[in-house]
mmCIF file with all atom_site columns, C-alpha atoms in Angstrom:
data_model
loop_
_atom_site.group_PDB
_atom_site.id
_atom_site.type_symbol
_atom_site.label_atom_id
_atom_site.label_alt_id
_atom_site.label_comp_id
_atom_site.label_asym_id
_atom_site.label_entity_id
_atom_site.label_seq_id
_atom_site.pdbx_PDB_ins_code
_atom_site.Cartn_x
_atom_site.Cartn_y
_atom_site.Cartn_z
_atom_site.occupancy
_atom_site.B_iso_or_equiv
_atom_site.pdbx_formal_charge
_atom_site.auth_seq_id
_atom_site.auth_comp_id
_atom_site.auth_asym_id
_atom_site.auth_atom_id
_atom_site.pdbx_PDB_model_num
ATOM 1   C CA . UNK A 1 1   ? -0.089  -0.126  -0.141 1.00 0.00 ? 1   UNK A CA 1
ATOM 2   C CA . UNK A 1 2   ? 0.788   3.347   -0.803 1.00 0.00 ? 2   UNK A CA 1
ATOM 3   C CA . UNK A 1 3   ? 1.438   6.000   2.169  1.00 0.00 ? 3   UNK A CA 1
ATOM 4   C CA . UNK A 1 4   ? -1.999  6.840   3.048  1.00 0.00 ? 4   UNK A CA 1
ATOM 5   C CA . UNK A 1 5   ? -4.002  5.421   0.826  1.00 0.00 ? 5   UNK A CA 1
ATOM 6   C CA . UNK A 1 6   ? -6.444  1.877   0.756  1.00 0.00 ? 6   UNK A CA 1
ATOM 7   C CA . UNK A 1 7   ? -6.135  0.906   -2.548 1.00 0.00 ? 7   UNK A CA 1
ATOM 8   C CA . UNK A 1 8   ? -4.181  -2.226  -3.746 1.00 0.00 ? 8   UNK A CA 1
ATOM 9   C CA . UNK A 1 9   ? -1.002  -1.508  -5.685 1.00 0.00 ? 9   UNK A CA 1
ATOM 10  C CA . UNK A 1 10  ? -1.802  -3.648  -8.986 1.00 0.00 ? 10  UNK A CA 1
ATOM 11  C CA . UNK A 1 11  ? 2.117   -5.434  -8.263 1.00 0.00 ? 11  UNK A CA 1
ATOM 12  C CA . UNK A 1 12  ? 0.399   -7.105  -4.957 1.00 0.00 ? 12  UNK A CA 1
ATOM 13  C CA . UNK A 1 13  ? -2.403  -8.794  -7.400 1.00 0.00 ? 13  UNK A CA 1
ATOM 14  C CA . UNK A 1 14  ? -0.648  -11.673 -8.800 1.00 0.00 ? 14  UNK A CA 1
ATOM 15  C CA . UNK A 1 15  ? 0.379   -12.506 -5.109 1.00 0.00 ? 15  UNK A CA 1
ATOM 16  C CA . UNK A 1 16  ? -3.582  -12.059 -4.014 1.00 0.00 ? 16  UNK A CA 1
ATOM 17  C CA . UNK A 1 17  ? -4.380  -14.436 -6.490 1.00 0.00 ? 17  UNK A CA 1
ATOM 18  C CA . UNK A 1 18  ? -2.531  -17.149 -5.562 1.00 0.00 ? 18  UNK A CA 1
ATOM 19  C CA . UNK A 1 19  ? -3.491  -16.257 -1.879 1.00 0.00 ? 19  UNK A CA 1
ATOM 20  C CA . UNK A 1 20  ? -7.119  -16.931 -3.337 1.00 0.00 ? 20  UNK A CA 1
ATOM 21  C CA . UNK A 1 21  ? -5.857  -20.145 -5.152 1.00 0.00 ? 21  UNK A CA 1
ATOM 22  C CA . UNK A 1 22  ? -4.667  -21.342 -1.777 1.00 0.00 ? 22  UNK A CA 1
ATOM 23  C CA . UNK A 1 23  ? -8.147  -20.703 0.395  1.00 0.00 ? 23  UNK A CA 1
ATOM 24  C CA . UNK A 1 24  ? -10.220 -22.104 -2.339 1.00 0.00 ? 24  UNK A CA 1
ATOM 25  C CA . UNK A 1 25  ? -7.632  -25.318 -2.207 1.00 0.00 ? 25  UNK A CA 1
ATOM 26  C CA . UNK A 1 26  ? -7.593  -25.589 1.329  1.00 0.00 ? 26  UNK A CA 1
ATOM 27  C CA . UNK A 1 27  ? -11.302 -26.525 2.103  1.00 0.00 ? 27  UNK A CA 1
ATOM 28  C CA . UNK A 1 28  ? -10.973 -26.949 5.678  1.00 0.00 ? 28  UNK A CA 1
ATOM 29  C CA . UNK A 1 29  ? -9.783  -24.118 6.132  1.00 0.00 ? 29  UNK A CA 1
ATOM 30  C CA . UNK A 1 30  ? -12.956 -22.310 7.820  1.00 0.00 ? 30  UNK A CA 1
ATOM 31  C CA . UNK A 1 31  ? -12.452 -18.503 8.423  1.00 0.00 ? 31  UNK A CA 1
ATOM 32  C CA . UNK A 1 32  ? -9.675  -16.183 7.687  1.00 0.00 ? 32  UNK A CA 1
ATOM 33  C CA . UNK A 1 33  ? -9.249  -13.081 9.250  1.00 0.00 ? 33  UNK A CA 1
ATOM 34  C CA . UNK A 1 34  ? -7.589  -10.255 6.890  1.00 0.00 ? 34  UNK A CA 1
ATOM 35  C CA . UNK A 1 35  ? -5.685  -8.184  9.461  1.00 0.00 ? 35  UNK A CA 1
ATOM 36  C CA . UNK A 1 36  ? -4.619  -4.222  8.337  1.00 0.00 ? 36  UNK A CA 1
ATOM 37  C CA . UNK A 1 37  ? -1.947  -2.345  9.428  1.00 0.00 ? 37  UNK A CA 1
ATOM 38  C CA . UNK A 1 38  ? -0.161  0.829   9.378  1.00 0.00 ? 38  UNK A CA 1
ATOM 39  C CA . UNK A 1 39  ? 3.288   2.355   10.320 1.00 0.00 ? 39  UNK A CA 1
ATOM 40  C CA . UNK A 1 40  ? 3.205   4.776   13.113 1.00 0.00 ? 40  UNK A CA 1
ATOM 41  C CA . UNK A 1 41  ? 3.804   8.108   11.303 1.00 0.00 ? 41  UNK A CA 1
ATOM 42  C CA . UNK A 1 42  ? 0.416   10.117  11.644 1.00 0.00 ? 42  UNK A CA 1
ATOM 43  C CA . UNK A 1 43  ? -2.905  9.866   13.872 1.00 0.00 ? 43  UNK A CA 1
ATOM 44  C CA . UNK A 1 44  ? -3.441  6.970   15.855 1.00 0.00 ? 44  UNK A CA 1
ATOM 45  C CA . UNK A 1 45  ? -7.124  6.965   14.897 1.00 0.00 ? 45  UNK A CA 1
ATOM 46  C CA . UNK A 1 46  ? -7.050  7.340   11.274 1.00 0.00 ? 46  UNK A CA 1
ATOM 47  C CA . UNK A 1 47  ? -4.315  4.766   10.597 1.00 0.00 ? 47  UNK A CA 1
ATOM 48  C CA . UNK A 1 48  ? -6.538  2.509   12.226 1.00 0.00 ? 48  UNK A CA 1
ATOM 49  C CA . UNK A 1 49  ? -9.681  3.589   9.896  1.00 0.00 ? 49  UNK A CA 1
ATOM 50  C CA . UNK A 1 50  ? -7.522  2.973   7.091  1.00 0.00 ? 50  UNK A CA 1
ATOM 51  C CA . UNK A 1 51  ? -6.363  -0.172  8.187  1.00 0.00 ? 51  UNK A CA 1
ATOM 52  C CA . UNK A 1 52  ? -9.862  -1.359  8.406  1.00 0.00 ? 52  UNK A CA 1
ATOM 53  C CA . UNK A 1 53  ? -10.330 -0.110  4.547  1.00 0.00 ? 53  UNK A CA 1
ATOM 54  C CA . UNK A 1 54  ? -7.086  -2.082  3.209  1.00 0.00 ? 54  UNK A CA 1
ATOM 55  C CA . UNK A 1 55  ? -8.227  -5.229  4.894  1.00 0.00 ? 55  UNK A CA 1
ATOM 56  C CA . UNK A 1 56  ? -11.458 -4.649  3.358  1.00 0.00 ? 56  UNK A CA 1
ATOM 57  C CA . UNK A 1 57  ? -10.197 -3.642  0.134  1.00 0.00 ? 57  UNK A CA 1
ATOM 58  C CA . UNK A 1 58  ? -8.306  -6.957  -0.192 1.00 0.00 ? 58  UNK A CA 1
ATOM 59  C CA . UNK A 1 59  ? -11.288 -9.391  0.811  1.00 0.00 ? 59  UNK A CA 1
ATOM 60  C CA . UNK A 1 60  ? -13.172 -7.436  -1.766 1.00 0.00 ? 60  UNK A CA 1
ATOM 61  C CA . UNK A 1 61  ? -10.540 -8.494  -4.183 1.00 0.00 ? 61  UNK A CA 1
ATOM 62  C CA . UNK A 1 62  ? -10.453 -11.752 -2.930 1.00 0.00 ? 62  UNK A CA 1
ATOM 63  C CA . UNK A 1 63  ? -14.394 -12.023 -2.956 1.00 0.00 ? 63  UNK A CA 1
ATOM 64  C CA . UNK A 1 64  ? -14.631 -10.301 -6.198 1.00 0.00 ? 64  UNK A CA 1
ATOM 65  C CA . UNK A 1 65  ? -16.010 -13.237 -9.460 1.00 0.00 ? 65  UNK A CA 1
ATOM 66  C CA . UNK A 1 66  ? -16.413 -15.432 -7.173 1.00 0.00 ? 66  UNK A CA 1
ATOM 67  C CA . UNK A 1 67  ? -12.805 -16.061 -6.212 1.00 0.00 ? 67  UNK A CA 1
ATOM 68  C CA . UNK A 1 68  ? -13.302 -16.408 -2.508 1.00 0.00 ? 68  UNK A CA 1
ATOM 69  C CA . UNK A 1 69  ? -16.608 -16.708 -0.617 1.00 0.00 ? 69  UNK A CA 1
ATOM 70  C CA . UNK A 1 70  ? -16.930 -13.819 1.846  1.00 0.00 ? 70  UNK A CA 1
ATOM 71  C CA . UNK A 1 71  ? -18.156 -16.343 4.551  1.00 0.00 ? 71  UNK A CA 1
ATOM 72  C CA . UNK A 1 72  ? -14.908 -17.467 4.737  1.00 0.00 ? 72  UNK A CA 1
ATOM 73  C CA . UNK A 1 73  ? -13.285 -13.862 5.183  1.00 0.00 ? 73  UNK A CA 1
ATOM 74  C CA . UNK A 1 74  ? -13.614 -11.223 7.893  1.00 0.00 ? 74  UNK A CA 1
ATOM 75  C CA . UNK A 1 75  ? -11.623 -8.042  7.906  1.00 0.00 ? 75  UNK A CA 1
ATOM 76  C CA . UNK A 1 76  ? -10.674 -5.962  10.950 1.00 0.00 ? 76  UNK A CA 1
ATOM 77  C CA . UNK A 1 77  ? -8.191  -3.258  11.190 1.00 0.00 ? 77  UNK A CA 1
ATOM 78  C CA . UNK A 1 78  ? -5.231  -2.716  13.810 1.00 0.00 ? 78  UNK A CA 1
ATOM 79  C CA . UNK A 1 79  ? -3.607  0.400   13.022 1.00 0.00 ? 79  UNK A CA 1
ATOM 80  C CA . UNK A 1 80  ? -0.125  0.751   14.093 1.00 0.00 ? 80  UNK A CA 1
ATOM 81  C CA . UNK A 1 81  ? -0.720  -1.295  17.537 1.00 0.00 ? 81  UNK A CA 1
ATOM 82  C CA . UNK A 1 82  ? 1.184   -4.721  15.912 1.00 0.00 ? 82  UNK A CA 1
ATOM 83  C CA . UNK A 1 83  ? 4.218   -3.006  13.898 1.00 0.00 ? 83  UNK A CA 1
ATOM 84  C CA . UNK A 1 84  ? 6.782   -5.700  12.392 1.00 0.00 ? 84  UNK A CA 1
ATOM 85  C CA . UNK A 1 85  ? 9.290   -2.873  13.204 1.00 0.00 ? 85  UNK A CA 1
ATOM 86  C CA . UNK A 1 86  ? 8.248   -0.940  16.243 1.00 0.00 ? 86  UNK A CA 1
ATOM 87  C CA . UNK A 1 87  ? 11.565  1.292   16.156 1.00 0.00 ? 87  UNK A CA 1
ATOM 88  C CA . UNK A 1 88  ? 11.045  1.636   12.217 1.00 0.00 ? 88  UNK A CA 1
ATOM 89  C CA . UNK A 1 89  ? 13.373  4.483   11.582 1.00 0.00 ? 89  UNK A CA 1
ATOM 90  C CA . UNK A 1 90  ? 13.801  4.332   7.506  1.00 0.00 ? 90  UNK A CA 1
ATOM 91  C CA . UNK A 1 91  ? 11.501  4.248   4.624  1.00 0.00 ? 91  UNK A CA 1
ATOM 92  C CA . UNK A 1 92  ? 11.826  0.187   3.935  1.00 0.00 ? 92  UNK A CA 1
ATOM 93  C CA . UNK A 1 93  ? 10.627  -0.826  7.708  1.00 0.00 ? 93  UNK A CA 1
ATOM 94  C CA . UNK A 1 94  ? 7.625   2.131   8.013  1.00 0.00 ? 94  UNK A CA 1
ATOM 95  C CA . UNK A 1 95  ? 6.785   0.399   4.492  1.00 0.00 ? 95  UNK A CA 1
ATOM 96  C CA . UNK A 1 96  ? 7.001   -3.354  6.130  1.00 0.00 ? 96  UNK A CA 1
ATOM 97  C CA . UNK A 1 97  ? 4.590   -2.046  8.860  1.00 0.00 ? 97  UNK A CA 1
ATOM 98  C CA . UNK A 1 98  ? 1.550   -1.198  6.092  1.00 0.00 ? 98  UNK A CA 1
ATOM 99  C CA . UNK A 1 99  ? 0.656   -4.404  5.297  1.00 0.00 ? 99  UNK A CA 1
ATOM 100 C CA . UNK A 1 100 ? -2.180  -7.248  5.793  1.00 0.00 ? 100 UNK A CA 1
ATOM 101 C CA . UNK A 1 101 ? -1.640  -10.439 6.766  1.00 0.00 ? 101 UNK A CA 1
ATOM 102 C CA . UNK A 1 102 ? -4.283  -13.416 6.675  1.00 0.00 ? 102 UNK A CA 1
ATOM 103 C CA . UNK A 1 103 ? -4.664  -15.466 9.696  1.00 0.00 ? 103 UNK A CA 1
ATOM 104 C CA . UNK A 1 104 ? -6.836  -18.784 10.220 1.00 0.00 ? 104 UNK A CA 1
ATOM 105 C CA . UNK A 1 105 ? -8.942  -18.332 12.603 1.00 0.00 ? 105 UNK A CA 1
ATOM 106 C CA . UNK A 1 106 ? -10.975 -21.359 12.083 1.00 0.00 ? 106 UNK A CA 1
ATOM 107 C CA . UNK A 1 107 ? -10.642 -24.818 10.997 1.00 0.00 ? 107 UNK A CA 1
ATOM 108 C CA . UNK A 1 108 ? -13.373 -27.166 10.302 1.00 0.00 ? 108 UNK A CA 1
#
């Protein structure tokens, strides 16, 4: 994601297409939480809202055209509360904190 944006960078589309294939090839996975994260720069409330929009955008992408059944997914934004790099100082470290993670929350 670009700084302050929730639109998926087109370079991520092949990766998300692969995520959809993996999810669909594992029916034993009941539900997956898509977790949105931001870096710590800016207002925490704004970042939390942004992270929720990012997670929802990924969920929309995965469910578009029936790729993944929406009942198997949920979106949740955590803002800057769970950084990969807590003391991020470089642009690469901040960029790594702006991410989406997939967490299996229910197996069948």
